[in-house]
Coordinates of C-alpha atoms in Angstrom, one line a residue:
X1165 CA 61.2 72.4 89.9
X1166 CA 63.8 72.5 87.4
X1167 CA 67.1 74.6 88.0
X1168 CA 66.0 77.0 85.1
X1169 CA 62.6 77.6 86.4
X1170 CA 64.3 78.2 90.1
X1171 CA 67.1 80.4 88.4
X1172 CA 63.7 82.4 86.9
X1173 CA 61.8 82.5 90.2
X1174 CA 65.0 84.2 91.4
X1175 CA 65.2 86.7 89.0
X1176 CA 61.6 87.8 89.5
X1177 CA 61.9 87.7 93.3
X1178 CA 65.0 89.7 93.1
X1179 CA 63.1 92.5 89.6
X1180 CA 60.0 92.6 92.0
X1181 CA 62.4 93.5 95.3
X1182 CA 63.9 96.4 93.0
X1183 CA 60.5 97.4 92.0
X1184 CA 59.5 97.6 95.3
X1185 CA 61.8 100.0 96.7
X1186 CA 60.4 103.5 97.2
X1187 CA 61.2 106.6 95.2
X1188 CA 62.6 108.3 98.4
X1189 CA 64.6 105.1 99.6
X1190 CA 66.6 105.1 96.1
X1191 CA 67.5 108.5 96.4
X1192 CA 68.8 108.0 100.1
X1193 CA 70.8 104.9 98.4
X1194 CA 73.6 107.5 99.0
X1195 CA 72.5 106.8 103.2
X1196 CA 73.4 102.8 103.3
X1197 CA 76.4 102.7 101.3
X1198 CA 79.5 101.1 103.1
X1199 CA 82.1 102.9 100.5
X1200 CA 81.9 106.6 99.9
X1201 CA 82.7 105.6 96.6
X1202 CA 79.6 104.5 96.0
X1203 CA 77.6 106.5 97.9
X1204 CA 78.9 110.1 98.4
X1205 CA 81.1 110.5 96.0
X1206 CA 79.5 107.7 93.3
X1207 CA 79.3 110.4 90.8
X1208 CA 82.6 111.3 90.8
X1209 CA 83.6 108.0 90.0
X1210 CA 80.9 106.9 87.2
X1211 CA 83.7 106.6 84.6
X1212 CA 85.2 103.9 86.0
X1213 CA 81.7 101.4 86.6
X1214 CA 81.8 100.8 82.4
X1215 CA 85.3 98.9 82.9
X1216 CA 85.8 98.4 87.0
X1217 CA 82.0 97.4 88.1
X1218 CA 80.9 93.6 88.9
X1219 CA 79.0 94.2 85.7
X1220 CA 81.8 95.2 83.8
X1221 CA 83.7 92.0 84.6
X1222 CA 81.0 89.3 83.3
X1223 CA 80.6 92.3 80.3
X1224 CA 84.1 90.9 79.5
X1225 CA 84.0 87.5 80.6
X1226 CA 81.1 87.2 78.0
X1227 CA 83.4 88.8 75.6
X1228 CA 86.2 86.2 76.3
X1229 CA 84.5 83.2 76.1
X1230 CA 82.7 84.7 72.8
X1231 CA 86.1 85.4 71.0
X1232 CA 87.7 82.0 72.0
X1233 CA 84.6 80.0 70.5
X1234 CA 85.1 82.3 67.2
X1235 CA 88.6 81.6 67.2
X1236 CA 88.0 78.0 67.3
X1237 CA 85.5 78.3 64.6
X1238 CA 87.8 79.7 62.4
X1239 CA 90.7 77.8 62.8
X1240 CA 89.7 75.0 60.5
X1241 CA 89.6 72.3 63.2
X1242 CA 88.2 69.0 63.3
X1243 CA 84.7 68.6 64.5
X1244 CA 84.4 72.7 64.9
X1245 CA 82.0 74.5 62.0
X1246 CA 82.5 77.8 61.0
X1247 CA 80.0 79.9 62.1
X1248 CA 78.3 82.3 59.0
X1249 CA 78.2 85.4 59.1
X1250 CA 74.8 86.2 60.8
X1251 CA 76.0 83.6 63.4
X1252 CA 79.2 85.7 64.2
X1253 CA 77.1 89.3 64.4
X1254 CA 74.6 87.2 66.8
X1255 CA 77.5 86.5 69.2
X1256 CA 78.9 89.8 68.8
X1257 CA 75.9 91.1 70.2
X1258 CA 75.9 89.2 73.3
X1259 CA 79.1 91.1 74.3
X1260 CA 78.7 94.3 72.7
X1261 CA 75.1 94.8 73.8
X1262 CA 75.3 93.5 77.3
X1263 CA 72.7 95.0 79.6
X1264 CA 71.9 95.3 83.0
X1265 CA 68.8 92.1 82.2
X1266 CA 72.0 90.0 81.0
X1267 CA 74.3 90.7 84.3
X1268 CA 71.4 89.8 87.0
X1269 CA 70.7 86.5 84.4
X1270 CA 74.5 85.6 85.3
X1271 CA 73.9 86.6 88.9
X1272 CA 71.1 84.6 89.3
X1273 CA 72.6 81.4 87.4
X1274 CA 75.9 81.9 89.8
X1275 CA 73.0 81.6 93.1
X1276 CA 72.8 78.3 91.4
X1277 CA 76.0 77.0 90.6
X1278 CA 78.0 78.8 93.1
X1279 CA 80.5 79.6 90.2
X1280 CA 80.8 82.9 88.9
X1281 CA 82.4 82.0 85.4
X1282 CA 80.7 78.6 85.0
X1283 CA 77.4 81.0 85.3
X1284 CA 78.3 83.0 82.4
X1285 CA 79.3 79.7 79.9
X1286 CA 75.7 78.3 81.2
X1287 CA 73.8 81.9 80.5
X1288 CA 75.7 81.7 76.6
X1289 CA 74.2 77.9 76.4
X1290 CA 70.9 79.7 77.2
X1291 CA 71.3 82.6 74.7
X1292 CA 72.3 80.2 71.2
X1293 CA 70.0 77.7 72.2
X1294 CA 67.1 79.0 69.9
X1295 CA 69.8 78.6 66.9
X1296 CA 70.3 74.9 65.3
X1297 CA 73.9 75.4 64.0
X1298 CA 75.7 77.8 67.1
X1299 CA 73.4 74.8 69.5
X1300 CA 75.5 72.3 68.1
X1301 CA 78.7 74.3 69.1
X1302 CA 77.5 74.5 72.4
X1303 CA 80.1 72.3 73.9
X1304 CA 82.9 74.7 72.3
X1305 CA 82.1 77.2 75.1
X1306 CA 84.8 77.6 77.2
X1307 CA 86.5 74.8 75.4
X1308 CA 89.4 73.2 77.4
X1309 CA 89.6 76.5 79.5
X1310 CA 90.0 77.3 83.4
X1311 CA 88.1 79.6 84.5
X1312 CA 91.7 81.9 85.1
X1313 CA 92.0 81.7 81.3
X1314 CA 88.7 83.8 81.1
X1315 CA 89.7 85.5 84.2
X1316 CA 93.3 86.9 83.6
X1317 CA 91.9 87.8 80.2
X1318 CA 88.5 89.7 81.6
X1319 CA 90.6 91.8 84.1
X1320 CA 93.5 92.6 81.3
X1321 CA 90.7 94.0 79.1
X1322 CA 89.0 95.9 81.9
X1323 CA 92.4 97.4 83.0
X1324 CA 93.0 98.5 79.9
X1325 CA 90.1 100.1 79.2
X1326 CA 89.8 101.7 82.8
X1327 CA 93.8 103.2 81.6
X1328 CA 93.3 104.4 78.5
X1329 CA 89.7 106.1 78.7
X1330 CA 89.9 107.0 82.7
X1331 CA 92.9 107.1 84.4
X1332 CA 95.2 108.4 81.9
X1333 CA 93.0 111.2 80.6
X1334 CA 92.5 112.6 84.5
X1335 CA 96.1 112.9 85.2
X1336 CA 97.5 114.2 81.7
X1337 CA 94.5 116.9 82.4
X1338 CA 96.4 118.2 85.4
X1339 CA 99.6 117.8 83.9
X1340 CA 98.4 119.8 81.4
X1341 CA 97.4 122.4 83.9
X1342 CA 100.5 122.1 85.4
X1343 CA 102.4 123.6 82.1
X1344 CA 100.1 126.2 81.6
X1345 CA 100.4 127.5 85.5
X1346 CA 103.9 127.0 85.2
X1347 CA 104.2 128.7 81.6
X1348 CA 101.8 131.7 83.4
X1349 CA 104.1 132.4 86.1
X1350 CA 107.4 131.5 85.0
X1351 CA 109.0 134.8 85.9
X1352 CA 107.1 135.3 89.1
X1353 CA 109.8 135.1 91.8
X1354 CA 109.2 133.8 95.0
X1355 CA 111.2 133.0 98.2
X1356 CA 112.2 129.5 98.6
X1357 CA 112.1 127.6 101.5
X1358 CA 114.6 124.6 102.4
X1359 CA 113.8 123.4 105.9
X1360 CA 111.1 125.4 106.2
X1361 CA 113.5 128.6 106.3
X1362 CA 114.1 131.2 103.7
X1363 CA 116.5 130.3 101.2
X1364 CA 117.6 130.8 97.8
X1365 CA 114.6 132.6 95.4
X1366 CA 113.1 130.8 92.6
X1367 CA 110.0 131.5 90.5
X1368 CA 106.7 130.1 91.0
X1369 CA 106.4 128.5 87.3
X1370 CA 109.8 127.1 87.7
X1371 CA 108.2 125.1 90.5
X1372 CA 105.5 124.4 89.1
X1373 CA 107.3 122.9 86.6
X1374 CA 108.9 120.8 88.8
X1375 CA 105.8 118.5 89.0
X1376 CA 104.6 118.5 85.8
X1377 CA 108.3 116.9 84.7
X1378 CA 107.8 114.1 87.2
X1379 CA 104.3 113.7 86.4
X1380 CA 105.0 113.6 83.2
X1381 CA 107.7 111.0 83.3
X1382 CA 105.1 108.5 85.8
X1383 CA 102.4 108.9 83.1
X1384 CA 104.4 107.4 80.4
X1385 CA 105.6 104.6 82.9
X1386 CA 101.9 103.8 83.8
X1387 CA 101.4 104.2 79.7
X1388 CA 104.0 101.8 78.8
X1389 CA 103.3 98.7 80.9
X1390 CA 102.8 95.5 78.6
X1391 CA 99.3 94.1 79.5
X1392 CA 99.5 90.6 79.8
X1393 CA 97.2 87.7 79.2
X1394 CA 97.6 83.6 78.9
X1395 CA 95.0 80.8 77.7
X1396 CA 96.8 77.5 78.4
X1397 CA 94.5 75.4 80.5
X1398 CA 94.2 74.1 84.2
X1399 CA 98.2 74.6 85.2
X1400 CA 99.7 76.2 81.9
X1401 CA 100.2 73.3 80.2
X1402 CA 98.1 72.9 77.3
X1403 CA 97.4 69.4 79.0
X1404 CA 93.3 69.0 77.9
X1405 CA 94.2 70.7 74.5
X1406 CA 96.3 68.7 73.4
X1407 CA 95.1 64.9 74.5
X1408 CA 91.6 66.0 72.6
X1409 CA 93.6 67.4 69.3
X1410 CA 97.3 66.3 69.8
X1411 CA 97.5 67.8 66.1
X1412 CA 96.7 71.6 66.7
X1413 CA 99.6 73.6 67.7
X1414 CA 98.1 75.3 70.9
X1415 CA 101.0 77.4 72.2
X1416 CA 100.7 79.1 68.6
X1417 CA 96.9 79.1 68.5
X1418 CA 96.5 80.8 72.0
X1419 CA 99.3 83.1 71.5
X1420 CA 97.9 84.3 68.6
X1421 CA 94.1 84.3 70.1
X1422 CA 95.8 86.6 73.2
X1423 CA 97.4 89.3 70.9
X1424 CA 95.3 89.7 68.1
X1425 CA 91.8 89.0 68.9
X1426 CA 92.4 90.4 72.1
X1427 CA 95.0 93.2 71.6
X1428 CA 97.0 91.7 75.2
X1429 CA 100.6 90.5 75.2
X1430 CA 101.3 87.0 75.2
X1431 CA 102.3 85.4 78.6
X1432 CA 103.8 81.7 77.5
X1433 CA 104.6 80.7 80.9
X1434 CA 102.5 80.6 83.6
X1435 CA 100.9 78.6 86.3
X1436 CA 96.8 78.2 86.7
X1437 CA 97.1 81.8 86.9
X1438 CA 98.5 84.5 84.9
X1439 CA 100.9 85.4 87.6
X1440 CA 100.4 89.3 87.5
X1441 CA 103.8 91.1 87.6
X1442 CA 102.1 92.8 84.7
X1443 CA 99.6 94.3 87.2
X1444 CA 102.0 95.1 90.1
X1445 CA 104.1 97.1 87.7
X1446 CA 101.5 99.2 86.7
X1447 CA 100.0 99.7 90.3
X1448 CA 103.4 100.7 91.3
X1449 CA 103.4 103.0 88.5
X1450 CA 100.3 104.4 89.4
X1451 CA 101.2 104.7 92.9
X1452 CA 104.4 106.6 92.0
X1453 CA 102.1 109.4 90.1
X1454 CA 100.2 109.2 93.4
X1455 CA 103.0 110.1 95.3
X1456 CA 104.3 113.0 92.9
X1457 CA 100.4 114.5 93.6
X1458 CA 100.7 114.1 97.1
X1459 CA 104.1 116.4 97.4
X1460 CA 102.2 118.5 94.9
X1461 CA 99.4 119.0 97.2
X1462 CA 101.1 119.5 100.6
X1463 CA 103.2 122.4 98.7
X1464 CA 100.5 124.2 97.6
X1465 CA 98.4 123.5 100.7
X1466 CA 101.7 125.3 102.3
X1467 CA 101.7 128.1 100.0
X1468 CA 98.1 129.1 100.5
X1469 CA 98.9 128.8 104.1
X1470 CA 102.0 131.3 103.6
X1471 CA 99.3 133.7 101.4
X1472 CA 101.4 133.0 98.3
X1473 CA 97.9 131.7 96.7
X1474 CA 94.6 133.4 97.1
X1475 CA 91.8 130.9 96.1
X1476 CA 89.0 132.1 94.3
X1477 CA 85.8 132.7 96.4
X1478 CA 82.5 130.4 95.4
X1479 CA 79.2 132.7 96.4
X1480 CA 77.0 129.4 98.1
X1481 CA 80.2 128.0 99.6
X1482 CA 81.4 127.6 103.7
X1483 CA 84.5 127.4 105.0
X1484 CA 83.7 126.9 108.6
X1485 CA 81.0 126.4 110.7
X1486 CA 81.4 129.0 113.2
X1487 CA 84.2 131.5 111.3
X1488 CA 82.9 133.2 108.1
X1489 CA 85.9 134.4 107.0
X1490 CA 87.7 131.0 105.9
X1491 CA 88.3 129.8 102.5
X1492 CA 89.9 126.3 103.4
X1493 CA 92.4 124.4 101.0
X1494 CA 89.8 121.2 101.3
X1495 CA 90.1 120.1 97.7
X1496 CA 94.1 119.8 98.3
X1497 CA 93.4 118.1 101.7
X1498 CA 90.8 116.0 99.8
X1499 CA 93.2 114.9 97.1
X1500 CA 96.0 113.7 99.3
X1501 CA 93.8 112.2 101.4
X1502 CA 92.5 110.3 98.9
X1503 CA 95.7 109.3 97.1
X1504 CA 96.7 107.8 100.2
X1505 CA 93.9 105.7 100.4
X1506 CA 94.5 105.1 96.5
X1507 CA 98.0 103.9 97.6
X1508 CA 97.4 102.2 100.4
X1509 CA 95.3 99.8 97.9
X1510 CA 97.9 99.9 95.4
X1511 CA 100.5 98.6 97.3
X1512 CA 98.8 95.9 98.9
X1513 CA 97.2 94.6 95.4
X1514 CA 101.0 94.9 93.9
X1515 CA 102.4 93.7 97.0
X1516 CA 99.9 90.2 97.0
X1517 CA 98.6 89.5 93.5
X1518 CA 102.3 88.5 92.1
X1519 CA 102.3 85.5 94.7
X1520 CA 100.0 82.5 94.8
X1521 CA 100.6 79.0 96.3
X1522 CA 102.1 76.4 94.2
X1523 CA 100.0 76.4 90.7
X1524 CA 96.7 78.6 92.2
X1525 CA 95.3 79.4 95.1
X1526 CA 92.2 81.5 95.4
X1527 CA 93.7 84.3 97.6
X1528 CA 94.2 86.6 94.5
X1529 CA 90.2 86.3 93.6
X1530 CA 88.6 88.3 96.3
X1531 CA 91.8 90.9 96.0
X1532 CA 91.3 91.5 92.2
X1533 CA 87.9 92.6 92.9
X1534 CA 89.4 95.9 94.0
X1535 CA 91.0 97.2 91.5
X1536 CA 88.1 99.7 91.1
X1537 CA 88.0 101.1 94.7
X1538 CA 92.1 102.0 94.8
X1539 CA 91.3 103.1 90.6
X1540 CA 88.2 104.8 92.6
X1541 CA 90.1 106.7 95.3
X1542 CA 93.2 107.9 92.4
X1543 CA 89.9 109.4 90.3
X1544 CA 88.2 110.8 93.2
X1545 CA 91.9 112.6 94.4
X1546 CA 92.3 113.4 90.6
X1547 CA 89.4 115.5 90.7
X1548 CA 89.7 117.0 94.0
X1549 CA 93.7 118.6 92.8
X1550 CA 92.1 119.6 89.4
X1551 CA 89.2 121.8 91.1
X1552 CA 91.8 123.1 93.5
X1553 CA 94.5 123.9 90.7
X1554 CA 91.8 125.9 88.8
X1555 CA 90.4 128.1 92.1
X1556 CA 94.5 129.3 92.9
X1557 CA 95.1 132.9 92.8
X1558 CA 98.5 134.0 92.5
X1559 CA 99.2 136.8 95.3
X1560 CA 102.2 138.7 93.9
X1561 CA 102.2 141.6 96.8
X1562 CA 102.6 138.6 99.0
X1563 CA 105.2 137.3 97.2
X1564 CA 107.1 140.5 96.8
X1565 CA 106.7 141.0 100.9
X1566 CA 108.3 137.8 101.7
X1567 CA 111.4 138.6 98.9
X1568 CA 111.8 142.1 100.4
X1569 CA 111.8 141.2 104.2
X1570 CA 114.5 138.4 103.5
X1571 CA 118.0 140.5 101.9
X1572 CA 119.7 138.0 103.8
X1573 CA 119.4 135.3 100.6
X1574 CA 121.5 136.9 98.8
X1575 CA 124.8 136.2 101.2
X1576 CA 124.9 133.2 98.7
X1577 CA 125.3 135.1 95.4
X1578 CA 127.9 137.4 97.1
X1579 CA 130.3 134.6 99.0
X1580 CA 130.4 132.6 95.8
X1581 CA 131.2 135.9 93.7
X1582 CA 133.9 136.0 96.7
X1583 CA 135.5 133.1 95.8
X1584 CA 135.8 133.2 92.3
X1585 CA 138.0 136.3 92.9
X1586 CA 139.9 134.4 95.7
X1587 CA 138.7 136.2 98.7
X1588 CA 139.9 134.2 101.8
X1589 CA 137.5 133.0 104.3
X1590 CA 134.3 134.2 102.0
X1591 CA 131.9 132.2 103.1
X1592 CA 132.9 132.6 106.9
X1593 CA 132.3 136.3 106.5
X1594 CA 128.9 136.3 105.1
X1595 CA 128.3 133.6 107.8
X1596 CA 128.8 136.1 110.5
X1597 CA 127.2 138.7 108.6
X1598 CA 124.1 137.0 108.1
X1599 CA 123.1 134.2 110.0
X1600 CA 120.5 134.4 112.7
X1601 CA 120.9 138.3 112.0
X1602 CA 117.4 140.2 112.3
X1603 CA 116.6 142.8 109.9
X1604 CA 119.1 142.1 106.8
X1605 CA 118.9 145.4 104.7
X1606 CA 119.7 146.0 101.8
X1607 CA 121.8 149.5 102.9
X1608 CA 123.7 146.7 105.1
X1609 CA 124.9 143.8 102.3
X1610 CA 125.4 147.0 100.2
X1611 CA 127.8 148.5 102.5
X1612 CA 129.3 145.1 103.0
X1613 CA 130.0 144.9 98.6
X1614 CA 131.6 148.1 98.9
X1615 CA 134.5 147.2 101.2
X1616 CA 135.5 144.3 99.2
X1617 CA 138.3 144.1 97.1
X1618 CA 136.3 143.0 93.7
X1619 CA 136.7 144.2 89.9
X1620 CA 133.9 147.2 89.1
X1621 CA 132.4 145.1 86.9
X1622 CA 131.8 142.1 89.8
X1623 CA 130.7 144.5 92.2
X1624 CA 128.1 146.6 90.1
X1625 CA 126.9 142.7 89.6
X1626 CA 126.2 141.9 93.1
X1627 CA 124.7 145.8 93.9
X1628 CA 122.2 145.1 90.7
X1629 CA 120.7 142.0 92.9
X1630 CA 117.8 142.0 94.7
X1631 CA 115.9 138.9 96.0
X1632 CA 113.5 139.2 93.1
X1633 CA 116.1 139.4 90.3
X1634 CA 118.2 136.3 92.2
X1635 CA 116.7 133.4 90.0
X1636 CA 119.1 132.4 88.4
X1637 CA 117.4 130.0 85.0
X1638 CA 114.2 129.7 86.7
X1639 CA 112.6 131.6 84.6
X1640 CA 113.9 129.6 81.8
X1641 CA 113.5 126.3 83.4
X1642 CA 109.8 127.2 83.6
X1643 CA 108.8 127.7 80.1
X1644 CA 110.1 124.7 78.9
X1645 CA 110.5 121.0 79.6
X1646 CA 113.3 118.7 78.2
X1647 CA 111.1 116.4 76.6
X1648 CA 107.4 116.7 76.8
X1649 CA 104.7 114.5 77.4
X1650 CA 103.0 113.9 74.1
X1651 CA 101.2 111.0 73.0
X1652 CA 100.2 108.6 75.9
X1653 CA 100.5 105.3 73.2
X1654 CA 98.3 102.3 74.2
X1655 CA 100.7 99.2 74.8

């Protein structure tokens, strides 16, 4: 039996297993999966399978190897043909209108050669060989390339994709949540709380704000990492290229292959691999926007706890098994949960992929492979924050309690007012007034202002506070940020 009629016997052995499944079986799918990312929560993820799936990576391995044999027909070299025009939109199609039939073909082709991108040059062989002129190209696929070449190049596309159409989009929708919340309740004062004790007021919006700004500033540093790609042969060299055409300028050729048929940046020096700094920057990046989320989420898990947020009430939904009255903050525990697990992925694959034995070893191969699952967790977190930004309730009577039981805040205001008119020993006195004291009224730091020796004008001032009115610019701060996130730009 021929390998081609094995490789087909496979194929139908593995279409008639599929077929063979029950109806009930592939609905319990959900039942055997080892990741909740695809099983669980697989719907959650679905954006990210067009440009982070096993599929998606011979999808754009297919792609590569096309775009190099294109670029080689047009470049006028000896022995190479230019392909017409029907020929090119022929070979278009085999990237543009890959299919699930195509991706088990490679699958079963890799059974055989035990070589996942040497599967996908043999399964283009099959696909022009009913076509005289692309046939007699046949040995221009995957001419004088390593497999990293259509590697590095395949997983710089895919990342791209997976940032501009999934990731990106998710986190600029909560930051733009973020500025509207924060817009909404920029003059809503609420007690702060350093240590985990009452302290100076601020507004709700103005923290709020507080994110978005740092969110804002780790989206454009995931937006502006330089995607990097290389197609130089077996150790970087050029070494094959140029013995079989010592007359082509390669370095130019490839550089110009990388950034304009492929829309990557140029890497000119690298080993077998492409060494990917490029990626551990932007999984750093990404991990730094994780990390802004995961503060964001413990606060307002704190704040619902405190009763500062109410969350809205879904008919069908439990809280608890055995107390009816809870409404839990599970999409904030769900979304830091989740970006830890997003992070934990992150800095490992930014961590390893940047180091490889001498000019390649294979340790980086098997680690590559999930880029989708941390991608998977950040979307999965994403989701969770955004559902629980959009059930929050802002309590204001529960806000206003906690201002009004804590007077005591505003021994700050006074002191410094103290000391701007000299007062000795300011900041002693409204220690001993104040701290660990019970019961700070208002009657109390009012009687205090009286007995000091302050101009009218300063003491009217401090009898005008109250802990709502103490906010200083927060108000201010909350309705605008210094610069804005605009445009996320592809790089």
């Amino acid at each position: 039996m021929s390998v081609n009629e094995r490789v087909v016997q496979s194929i139908n052995s593995t279409q008639e297993g599929v077929s063979a499944v029950s109806g009930d079986s592939a609905k319990n799918s959900v039942l055997h999966a080892l990741s909740p990312l695809d099983g669980r929560y697989a719907s959650k993820v679905d954006i990210l399978r067009p440009w982070l799936s096993e599929k998606a990576l011979m999808h754009y391995r297919v792609e590569v190897e096309v775009r190099w044999l294109m670029a080689l027909s047009c470049a006028e070299i000896e022995g190479i043909s230019p392909f017409s025009d029907a020929e090119k939109a022929y070979l278009i199609t085999l990237y543009e209108q890959f299919d699930d039939a195509a991706a088990l073909r490679i699958k079963a082709l890799e059974k055989e050669t035990n070589h996942d991108v040497k599967a996908v040059e043999y399964w283009l062989k099959e696909k022009i060989a009913p076509y005289a002129q692309l046939q007699a190209m046949s040995e221009y696929i995957h001419f004088a390339c390593t497999s990293e070449d259509i590697n590095n190049t395949a997983y710089a596309l895919m990342v791209k994709g997976a940032r501009t159409h999934a990731l990106l989009p998710k986190l600029e929708t909560i930051y733009h949540r973020l500025i509207a919340l924060s817009h909404q309740y920029a003059d809503c004062a609420m007690l702060s709380r350093t240590h985990g004790q009452s302290a100076t007021p601020t507004t709700l919006g103005k923290e709020l704000m507080n994110s978005a700004v740092r969110l804002e500033s780790a989206i454009k540093r995931i937006a502006q990492v330089e995607i990097l790609g290389k197609m130089n042969g077996a150790v970087g060299n050029y070494n094959a290229h140029h013995v079989a055409y010592p007359d082509v300028d390669w370095r130019a050729f490839s550089k110009r292959f990388i950034e304009e048929d492929l829309g990557l940046h140029f890497n000119a020096h690298t080993t077998q691999i492409e060494p990917h700094d490029w990626m551990a920057e932007l999984f750093d990046a990404i991990a730094r926007a994780n990390t802004v989320l995961i503060d964001l989420n413990r606060d307002l898990w704190g704040y619902i706890s405190l009763g500062y947020f109410k969350q809205k009430v879904l008919a069908n939904e439990v809280g608890s098994s055995t107390m009816p009255h809870k409404v839990n903050p599970i999409d904030f525990e769900n979304a830091e949960g989740n970006l830890g697990m997003a992070n934990a992925l992150l800095n490992h694959l930014s961590s390893k992929l940047p180091i490889s034995r001498w000019q390649r070893d294979l340790t980086d191969s098997t680690v590559l492979r999930n880029i989708g699952v941390a991608w998977g967790y950040a979307l999965l977190a994403y989701e969770s924050g955004m559902r629980g930004l959009n059930k929050l309730e802002v309590n204001i009577s529960r806000l206003d309690e906690d201002l009004q039981a804590c007077w005591e805040v505003l021994a700050e205001p006074i002191q410094t007012v103290m000391r701007r008119y000299h007062i000795q020993g300011a900041y002693e006195q409204l220690k001993a007034l104040t701290r660990g004291k019970e019961g700070m009224t208002r009657e109390r730091l009012h009687a205090f202002i009286h007995t000091l020796a302050l101009p009218d004008e300063a003491k009217e001032r401090l009898l005008a506070l109250t802990p709502s009115t103490y906010t200083g610019y927060a108000a201010q701060l909350a309705s605008t940020s210094e610069t804005g996130l605009g445009n996320t730009t592809e790089v």
